[in-house]
Short mmCIF file of C-alpha atoms in Angstrom, two decimals:
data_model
loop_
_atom_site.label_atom_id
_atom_site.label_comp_id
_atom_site.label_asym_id
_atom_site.label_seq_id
_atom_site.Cartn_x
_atom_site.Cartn_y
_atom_site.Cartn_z
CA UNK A 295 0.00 0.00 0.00
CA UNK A 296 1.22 3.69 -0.83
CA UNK A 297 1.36 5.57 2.02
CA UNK A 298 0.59 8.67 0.89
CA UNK A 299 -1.83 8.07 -1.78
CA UNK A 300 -3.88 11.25 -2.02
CA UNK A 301 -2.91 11.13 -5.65
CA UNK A 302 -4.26 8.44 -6.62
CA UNK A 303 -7.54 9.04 -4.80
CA UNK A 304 -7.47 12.47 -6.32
CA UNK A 305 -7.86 10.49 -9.82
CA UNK A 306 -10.10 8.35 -8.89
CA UNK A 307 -12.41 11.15 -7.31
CA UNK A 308 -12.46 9.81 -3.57
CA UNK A 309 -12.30 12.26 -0.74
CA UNK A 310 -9.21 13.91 0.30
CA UNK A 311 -8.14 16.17 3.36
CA UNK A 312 -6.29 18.42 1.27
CA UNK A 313 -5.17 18.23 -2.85
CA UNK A 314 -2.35 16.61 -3.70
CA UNK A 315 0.58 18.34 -5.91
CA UNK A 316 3.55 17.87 -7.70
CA UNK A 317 4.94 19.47 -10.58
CA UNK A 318 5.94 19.02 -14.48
CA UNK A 319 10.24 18.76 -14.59
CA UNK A 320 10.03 18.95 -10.89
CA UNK A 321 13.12 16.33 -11.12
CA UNK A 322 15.12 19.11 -13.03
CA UNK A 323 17.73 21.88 -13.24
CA UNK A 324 15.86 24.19 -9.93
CA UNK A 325 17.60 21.47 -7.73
CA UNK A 326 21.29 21.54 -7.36
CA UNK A 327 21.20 18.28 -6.37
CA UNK A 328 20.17 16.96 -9.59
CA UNK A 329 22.70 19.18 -11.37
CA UNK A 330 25.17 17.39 -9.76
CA UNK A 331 24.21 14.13 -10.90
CA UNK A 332 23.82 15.63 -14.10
CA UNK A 333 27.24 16.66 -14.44
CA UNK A 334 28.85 13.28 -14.35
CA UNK A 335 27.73 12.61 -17.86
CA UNK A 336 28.58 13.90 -20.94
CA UNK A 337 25.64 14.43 -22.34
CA UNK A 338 21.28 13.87 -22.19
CA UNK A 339 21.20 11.21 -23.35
CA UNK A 340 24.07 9.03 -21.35
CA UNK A 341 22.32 10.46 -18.75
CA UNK A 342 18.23 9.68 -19.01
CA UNK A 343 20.21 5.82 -20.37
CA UNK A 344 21.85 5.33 -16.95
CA UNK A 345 18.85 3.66 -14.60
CA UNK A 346 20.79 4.22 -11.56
CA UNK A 347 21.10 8.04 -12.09
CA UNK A 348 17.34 8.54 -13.40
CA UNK A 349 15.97 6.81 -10.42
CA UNK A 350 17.61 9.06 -8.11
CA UNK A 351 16.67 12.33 -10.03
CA UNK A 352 13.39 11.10 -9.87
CA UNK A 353 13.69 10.64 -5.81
CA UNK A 354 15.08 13.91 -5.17
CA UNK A 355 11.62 16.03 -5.68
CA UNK A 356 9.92 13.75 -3.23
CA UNK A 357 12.68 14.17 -0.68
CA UNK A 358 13.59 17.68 -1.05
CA UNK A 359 9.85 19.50 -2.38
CA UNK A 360 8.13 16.84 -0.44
CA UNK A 361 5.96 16.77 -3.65
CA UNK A 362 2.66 14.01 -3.36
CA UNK A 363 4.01 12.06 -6.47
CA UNK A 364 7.34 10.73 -8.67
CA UNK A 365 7.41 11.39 -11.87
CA UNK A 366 10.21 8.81 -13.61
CA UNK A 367 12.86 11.00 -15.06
CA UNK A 368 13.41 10.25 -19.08
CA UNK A 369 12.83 12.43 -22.13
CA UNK A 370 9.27 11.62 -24.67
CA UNK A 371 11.96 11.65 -27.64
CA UNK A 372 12.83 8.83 -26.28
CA UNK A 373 10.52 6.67 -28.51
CA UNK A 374 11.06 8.20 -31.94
CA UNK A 375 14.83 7.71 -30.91
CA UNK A 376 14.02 3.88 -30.45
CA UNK A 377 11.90 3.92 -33.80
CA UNK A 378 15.06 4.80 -35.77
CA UNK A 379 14.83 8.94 -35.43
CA UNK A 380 17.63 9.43 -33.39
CA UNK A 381 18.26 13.60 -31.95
CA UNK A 382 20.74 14.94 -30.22
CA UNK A 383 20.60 17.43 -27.73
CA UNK A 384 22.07 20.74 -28.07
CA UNK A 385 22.71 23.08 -25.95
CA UNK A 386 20.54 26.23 -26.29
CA UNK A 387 18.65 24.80 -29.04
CA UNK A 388 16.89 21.49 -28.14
CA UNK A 389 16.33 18.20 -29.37
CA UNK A 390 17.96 18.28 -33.36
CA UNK A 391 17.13 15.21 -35.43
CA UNK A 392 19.37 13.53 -37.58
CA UNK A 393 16.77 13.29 -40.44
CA UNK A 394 13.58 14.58 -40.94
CA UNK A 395 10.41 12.57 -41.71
CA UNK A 396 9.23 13.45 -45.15
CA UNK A 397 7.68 10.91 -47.26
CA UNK A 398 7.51 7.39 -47.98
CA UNK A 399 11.15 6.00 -47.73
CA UNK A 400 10.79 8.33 -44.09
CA UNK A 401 7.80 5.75 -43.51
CA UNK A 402 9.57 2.94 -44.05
CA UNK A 403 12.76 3.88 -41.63
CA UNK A 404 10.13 4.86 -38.92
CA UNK A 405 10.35 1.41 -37.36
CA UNK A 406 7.99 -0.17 -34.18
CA UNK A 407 10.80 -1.66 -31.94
CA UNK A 408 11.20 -4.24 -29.51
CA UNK A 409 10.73 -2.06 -26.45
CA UNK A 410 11.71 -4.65 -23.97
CA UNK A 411 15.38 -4.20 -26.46
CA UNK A 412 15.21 -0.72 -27.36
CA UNK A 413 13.91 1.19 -24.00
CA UNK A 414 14.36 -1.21 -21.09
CA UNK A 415 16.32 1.13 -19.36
CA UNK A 416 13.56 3.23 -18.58
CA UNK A 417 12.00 0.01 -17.16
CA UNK A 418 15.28 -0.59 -15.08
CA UNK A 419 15.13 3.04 -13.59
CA UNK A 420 11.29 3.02 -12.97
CA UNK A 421 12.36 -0.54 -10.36
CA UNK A 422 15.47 1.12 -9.19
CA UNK A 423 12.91 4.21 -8.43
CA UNK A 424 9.94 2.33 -6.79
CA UNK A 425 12.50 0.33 -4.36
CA UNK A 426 13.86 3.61 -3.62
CA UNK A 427 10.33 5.33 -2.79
CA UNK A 428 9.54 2.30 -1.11
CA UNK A 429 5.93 3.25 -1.50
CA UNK A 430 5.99 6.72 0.37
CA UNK A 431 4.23 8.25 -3.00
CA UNK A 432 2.81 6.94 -6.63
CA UNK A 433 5.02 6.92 -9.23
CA UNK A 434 3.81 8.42 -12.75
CA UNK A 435 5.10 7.46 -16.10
CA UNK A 436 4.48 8.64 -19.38
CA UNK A 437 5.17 9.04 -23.00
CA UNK A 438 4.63 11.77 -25.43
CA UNK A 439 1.54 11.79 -27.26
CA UNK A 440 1.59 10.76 -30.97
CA UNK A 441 0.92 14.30 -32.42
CA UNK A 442 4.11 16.03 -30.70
CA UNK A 443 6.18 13.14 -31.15
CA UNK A 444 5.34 13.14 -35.58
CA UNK A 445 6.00 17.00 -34.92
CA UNK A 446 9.13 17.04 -33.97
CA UNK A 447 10.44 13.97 -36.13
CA UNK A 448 8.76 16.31 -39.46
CA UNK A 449 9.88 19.25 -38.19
CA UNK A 450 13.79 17.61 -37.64
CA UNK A 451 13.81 19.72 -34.10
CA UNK A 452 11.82 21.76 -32.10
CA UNK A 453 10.32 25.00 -33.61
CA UNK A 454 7.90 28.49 -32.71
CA UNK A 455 5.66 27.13 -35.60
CA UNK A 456 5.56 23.84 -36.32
CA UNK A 457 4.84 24.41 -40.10
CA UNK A 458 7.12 21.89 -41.55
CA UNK A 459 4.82 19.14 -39.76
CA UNK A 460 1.56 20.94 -40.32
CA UNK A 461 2.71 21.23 -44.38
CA UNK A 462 2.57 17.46 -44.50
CA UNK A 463 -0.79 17.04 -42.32
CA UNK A 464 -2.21 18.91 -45.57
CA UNK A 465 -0.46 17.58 -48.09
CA UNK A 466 0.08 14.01 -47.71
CA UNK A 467 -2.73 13.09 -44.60
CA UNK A 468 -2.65 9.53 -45.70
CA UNK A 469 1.57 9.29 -45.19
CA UNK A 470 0.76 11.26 -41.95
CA UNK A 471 -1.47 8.76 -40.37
CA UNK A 472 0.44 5.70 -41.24
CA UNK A 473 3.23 7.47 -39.32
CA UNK A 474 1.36 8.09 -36.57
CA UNK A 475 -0.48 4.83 -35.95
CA UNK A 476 3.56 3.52 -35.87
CA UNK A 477 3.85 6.29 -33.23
CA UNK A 478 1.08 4.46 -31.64
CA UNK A 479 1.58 0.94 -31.35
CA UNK A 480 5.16 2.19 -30.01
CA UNK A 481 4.10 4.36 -27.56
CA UNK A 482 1.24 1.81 -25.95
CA UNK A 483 3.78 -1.12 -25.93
CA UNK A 484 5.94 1.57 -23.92
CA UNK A 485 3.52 2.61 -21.43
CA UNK A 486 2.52 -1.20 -21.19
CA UNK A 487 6.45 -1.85 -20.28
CA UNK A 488 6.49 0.96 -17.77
CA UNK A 489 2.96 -0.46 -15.97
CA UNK A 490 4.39 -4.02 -15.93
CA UNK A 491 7.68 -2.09 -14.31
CA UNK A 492 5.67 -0.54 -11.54
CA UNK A 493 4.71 2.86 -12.47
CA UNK A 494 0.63 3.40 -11.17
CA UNK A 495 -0.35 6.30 -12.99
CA UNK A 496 0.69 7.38 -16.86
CA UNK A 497 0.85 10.40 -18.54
CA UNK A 498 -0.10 11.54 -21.80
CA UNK A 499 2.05 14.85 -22.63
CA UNK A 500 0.60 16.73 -25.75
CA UNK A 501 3.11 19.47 -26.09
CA UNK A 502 2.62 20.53 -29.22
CA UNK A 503 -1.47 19.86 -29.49
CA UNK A 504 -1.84 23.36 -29.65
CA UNK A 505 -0.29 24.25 -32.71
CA UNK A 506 -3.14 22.66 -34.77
CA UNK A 507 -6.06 23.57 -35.70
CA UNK A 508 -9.21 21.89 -33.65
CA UNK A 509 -10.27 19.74 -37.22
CA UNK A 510 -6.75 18.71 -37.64
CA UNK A 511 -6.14 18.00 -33.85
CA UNK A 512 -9.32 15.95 -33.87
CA UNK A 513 -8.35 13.91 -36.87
CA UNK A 514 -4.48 13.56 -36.38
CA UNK A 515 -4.29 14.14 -32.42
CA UNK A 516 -7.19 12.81 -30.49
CA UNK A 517 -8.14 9.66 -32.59
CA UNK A 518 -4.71 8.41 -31.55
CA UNK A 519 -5.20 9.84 -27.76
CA UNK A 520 -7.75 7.48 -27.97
CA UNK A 521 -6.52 4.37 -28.67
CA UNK A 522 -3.98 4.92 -26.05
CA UNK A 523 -6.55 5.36 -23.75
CA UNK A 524 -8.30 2.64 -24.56
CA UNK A 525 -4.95 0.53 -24.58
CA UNK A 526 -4.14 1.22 -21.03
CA UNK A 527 -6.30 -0.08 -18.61
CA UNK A 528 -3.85 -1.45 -15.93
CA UNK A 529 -3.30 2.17 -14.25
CA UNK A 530 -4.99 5.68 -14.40
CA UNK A 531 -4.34 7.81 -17.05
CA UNK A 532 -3.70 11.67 -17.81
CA UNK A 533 -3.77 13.74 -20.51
CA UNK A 534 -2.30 16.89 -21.45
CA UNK A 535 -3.01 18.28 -24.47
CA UNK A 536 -0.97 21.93 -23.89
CA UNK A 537 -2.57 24.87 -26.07
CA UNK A 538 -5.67 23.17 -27.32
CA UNK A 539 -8.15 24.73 -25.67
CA UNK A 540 -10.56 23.63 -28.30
CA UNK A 541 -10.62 20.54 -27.66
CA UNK A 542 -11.17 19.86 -23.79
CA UNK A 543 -15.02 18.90 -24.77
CA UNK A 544 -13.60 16.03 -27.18
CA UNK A 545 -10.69 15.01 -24.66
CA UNK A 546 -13.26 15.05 -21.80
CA UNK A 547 -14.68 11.75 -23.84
CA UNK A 548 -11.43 10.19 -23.79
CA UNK A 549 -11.07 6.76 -21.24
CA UNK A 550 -8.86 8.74 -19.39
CA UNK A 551 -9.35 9.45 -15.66
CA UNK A 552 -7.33 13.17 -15.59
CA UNK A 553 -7.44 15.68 -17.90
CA UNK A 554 -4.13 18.18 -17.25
CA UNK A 555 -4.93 22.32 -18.53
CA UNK A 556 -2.34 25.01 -19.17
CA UNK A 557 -2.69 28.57 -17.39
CA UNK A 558 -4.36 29.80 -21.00
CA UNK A 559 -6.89 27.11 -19.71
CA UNK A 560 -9.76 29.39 -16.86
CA UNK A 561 -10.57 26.24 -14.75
CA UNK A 562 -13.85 27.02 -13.98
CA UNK A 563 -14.91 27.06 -17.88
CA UNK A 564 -12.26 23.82 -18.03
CA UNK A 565 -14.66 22.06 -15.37
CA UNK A 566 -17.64 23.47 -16.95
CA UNK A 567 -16.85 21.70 -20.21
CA UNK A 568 -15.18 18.96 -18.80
CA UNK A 569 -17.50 18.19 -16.42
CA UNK A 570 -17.55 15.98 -13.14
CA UNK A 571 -16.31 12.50 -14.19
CA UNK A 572 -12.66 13.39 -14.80
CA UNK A 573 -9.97 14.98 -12.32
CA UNK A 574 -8.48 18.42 -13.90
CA UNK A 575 -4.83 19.36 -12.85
CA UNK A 576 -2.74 22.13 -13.20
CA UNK A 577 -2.50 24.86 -14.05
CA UNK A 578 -0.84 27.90 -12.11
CA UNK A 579 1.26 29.81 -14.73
CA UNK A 580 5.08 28.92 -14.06
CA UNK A 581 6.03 32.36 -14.26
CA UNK A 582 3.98 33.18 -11.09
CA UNK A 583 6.70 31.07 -9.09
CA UNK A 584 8.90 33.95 -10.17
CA UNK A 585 7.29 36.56 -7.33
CA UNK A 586 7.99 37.25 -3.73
CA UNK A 587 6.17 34.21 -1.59
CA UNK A 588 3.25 36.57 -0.81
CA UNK A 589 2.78 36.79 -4.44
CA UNK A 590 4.05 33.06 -5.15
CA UNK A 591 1.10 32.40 -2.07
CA UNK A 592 -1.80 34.65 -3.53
CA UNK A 593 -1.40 33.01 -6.76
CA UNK A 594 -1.18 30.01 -5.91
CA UNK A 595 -4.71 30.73 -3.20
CA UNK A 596 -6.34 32.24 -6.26
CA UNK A 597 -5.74 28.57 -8.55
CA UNK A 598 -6.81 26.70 -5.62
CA UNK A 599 -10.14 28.74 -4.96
CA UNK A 600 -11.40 28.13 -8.37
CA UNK A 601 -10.86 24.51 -7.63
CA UNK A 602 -13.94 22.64 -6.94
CA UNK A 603 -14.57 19.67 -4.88
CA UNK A 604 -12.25 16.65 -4.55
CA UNK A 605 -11.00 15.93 -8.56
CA UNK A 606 -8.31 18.35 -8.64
CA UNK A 607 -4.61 17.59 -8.53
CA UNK A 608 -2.51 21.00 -8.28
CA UNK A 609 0.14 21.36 -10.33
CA UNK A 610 1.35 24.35 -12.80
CA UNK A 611 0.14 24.90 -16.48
CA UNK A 612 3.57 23.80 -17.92
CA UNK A 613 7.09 22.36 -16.50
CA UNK A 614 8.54 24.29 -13.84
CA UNK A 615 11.31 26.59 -15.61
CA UNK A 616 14.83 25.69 -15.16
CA UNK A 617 15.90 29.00 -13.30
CA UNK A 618 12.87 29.04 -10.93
CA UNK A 619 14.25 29.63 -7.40
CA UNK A 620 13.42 26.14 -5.21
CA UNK A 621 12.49 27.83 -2.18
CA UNK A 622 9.07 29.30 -4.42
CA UNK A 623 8.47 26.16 -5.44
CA UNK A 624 8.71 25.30 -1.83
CA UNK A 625 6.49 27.94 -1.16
CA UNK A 626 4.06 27.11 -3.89
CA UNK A 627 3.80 23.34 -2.38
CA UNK A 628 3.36 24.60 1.55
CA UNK A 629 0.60 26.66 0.12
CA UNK A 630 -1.10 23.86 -1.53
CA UNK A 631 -0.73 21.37 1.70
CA UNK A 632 -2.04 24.22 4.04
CA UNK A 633 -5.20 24.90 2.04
CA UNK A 634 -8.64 23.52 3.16
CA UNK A 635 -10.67 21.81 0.95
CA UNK A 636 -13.92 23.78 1.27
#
């Protein structure tokens, strides 16, 4: 039994005596304790491969924020890596593909993997992780959703518009979907792994969702949600579809228990459209972690005041930014834990 498993009852919409919270990239750069650990490889990669060092990142949040959850420390691009798109990344720049998907001899190098052969080290560090929790909190895993993962892999690296993938979305649809159903068989064998490793929630992370618009989103984004969802029936599942706002009525039919909004996101509308079968979290805006704590406190009392009822988890809108100071996000979490559920 999980000890503290406010969580998981969060999700499941049982009575709490306060919300639980933890935070996107809370096992990140704001700790110096994971920079450390950080610094004794030579590059992302070596790093998110080593089980031994990825369990402890993940660790450190729980023992240092005294956050309500784990969140297994890896990277989404993990999976078009496996499938045969391998990045790199650079410093100041992000992830930077060595090819680009672009037609159909792209297609036919976008492979589904063994993922027991290709990505069992994320399995190692999610056992190396639980043993080291040693059931004080849940631990989450996830994947990136299909959409942001065939984003990136069109796009050949991260970018402020996306147009390189959206081109092909209009242009060759039928390529596009091929591609992502590969995307999808990957990524449910993945989360599948992780489950059978331990983990007892997933997450879906949509990053990119809202660069589409809602017709395309629904045709090349949600349909795939979906089958995920549908896929994964050992353990909870969230989604967070960042930016698409549109589609929250669409996602709210989803077989997912949690649906995560971004600070564009009002959360009374959210629950509004959403409505009361499904736990919403987020969504303070990182950049309010940047204040004083009495502003880092009345923004964080003003998220948790449109909250309603028991099927909320609080968490921010987005990761946590690398340069945040620790002692706000401190202050953010104490804020959270010392608020009555009314």
């Amino acid at each position: 039994m999980i000890k503290n498993d406010r969580l998981l009852k969060a999700i499941r919409g049982e009575q709490t005596d306060r919300y639980p919270v933890w935070l996107m990239r809370q096992a990140g750069r704001i700790l110096k304790e994971y920079r450390q650990v950080r610094a004794q490889f030579k590059d992302f990669k070596q790093f998110i491969a080593t089980p031994e060092a990825a369990a402890e990142v993940t660790i450190q949040p729980v023992d240092i924020l005294d956050v309500d959850a784990a969140i297994i420390f890896s990277d989404i691009l993990v999976v078009p890596d496996a499938m045969g798109f391998s990045y790199a990344m650079e410093e100041n720049k992000g992830p930077v593909f060595e090819k680009k998907f672009e037609n159909e001899e792209s297609l036919n190098e976008l492979n589904i993997p063994d993922v027991y052969d290709n990505l069992n080290y994320v399995a190692e560090a999610i056992k190396l992780a639980k043993q080291g929790l040693n059931n004080r909190v849940p631990l989450i895993g996830f994947a990136g959703a299909p959409f942001t993962l065939f984003s990136y892999i069109a796009e050949g690296q991260g970018s402020k518009t996306f147009s390189k993938a959206r081109k092909l979305l209009y242009t060759q649809p039928v390529l596009c979907h091929k591609a992502l159903d590969k995307i999808t068989q990957t990524t449910i064998a993945y989360l599948k792994m992780q489950v059978k490793a331990g983990v007892d929630v997933v997450q879906l992370f949509d990053s990119w969702a809202g660069f589409a618009s809602p017709e395309q989103y629904s045709e090349f984004g949600v349909q795939y949600l979906k089958k995920i969802c549908d896929a994964i029936t050992e353990v909870p599942v969230t989604v967070f579809a960042k930016g698409a706002f549109f589609a929250r009525k669409e996602i709210a039919q989803l077989n997912c228990n949690t649906i995560g909004i971004d600070w564009n996101m009002d959360m009374q509308e959210s629950r509004s459209i959403i409505g009361n079968n499904k736990t919403i979290q987020g969504n303070l805006d990182p950049c309010a972690l940047y204040g004083n704590f009495d502003q880092v406190k009345a923004q964080s009392l003003k998220m948790l005041r449109k909250f309603e009822g028991y099927r909320h988890i609080a968490n921010l809108g987005h990761g946590v930014y690398p340069d945040t100071n620790p002692e706000n996000v401190k202050c953010f979490i104490n804020t959270i834990k010392e608020y009555e559920i009314k």
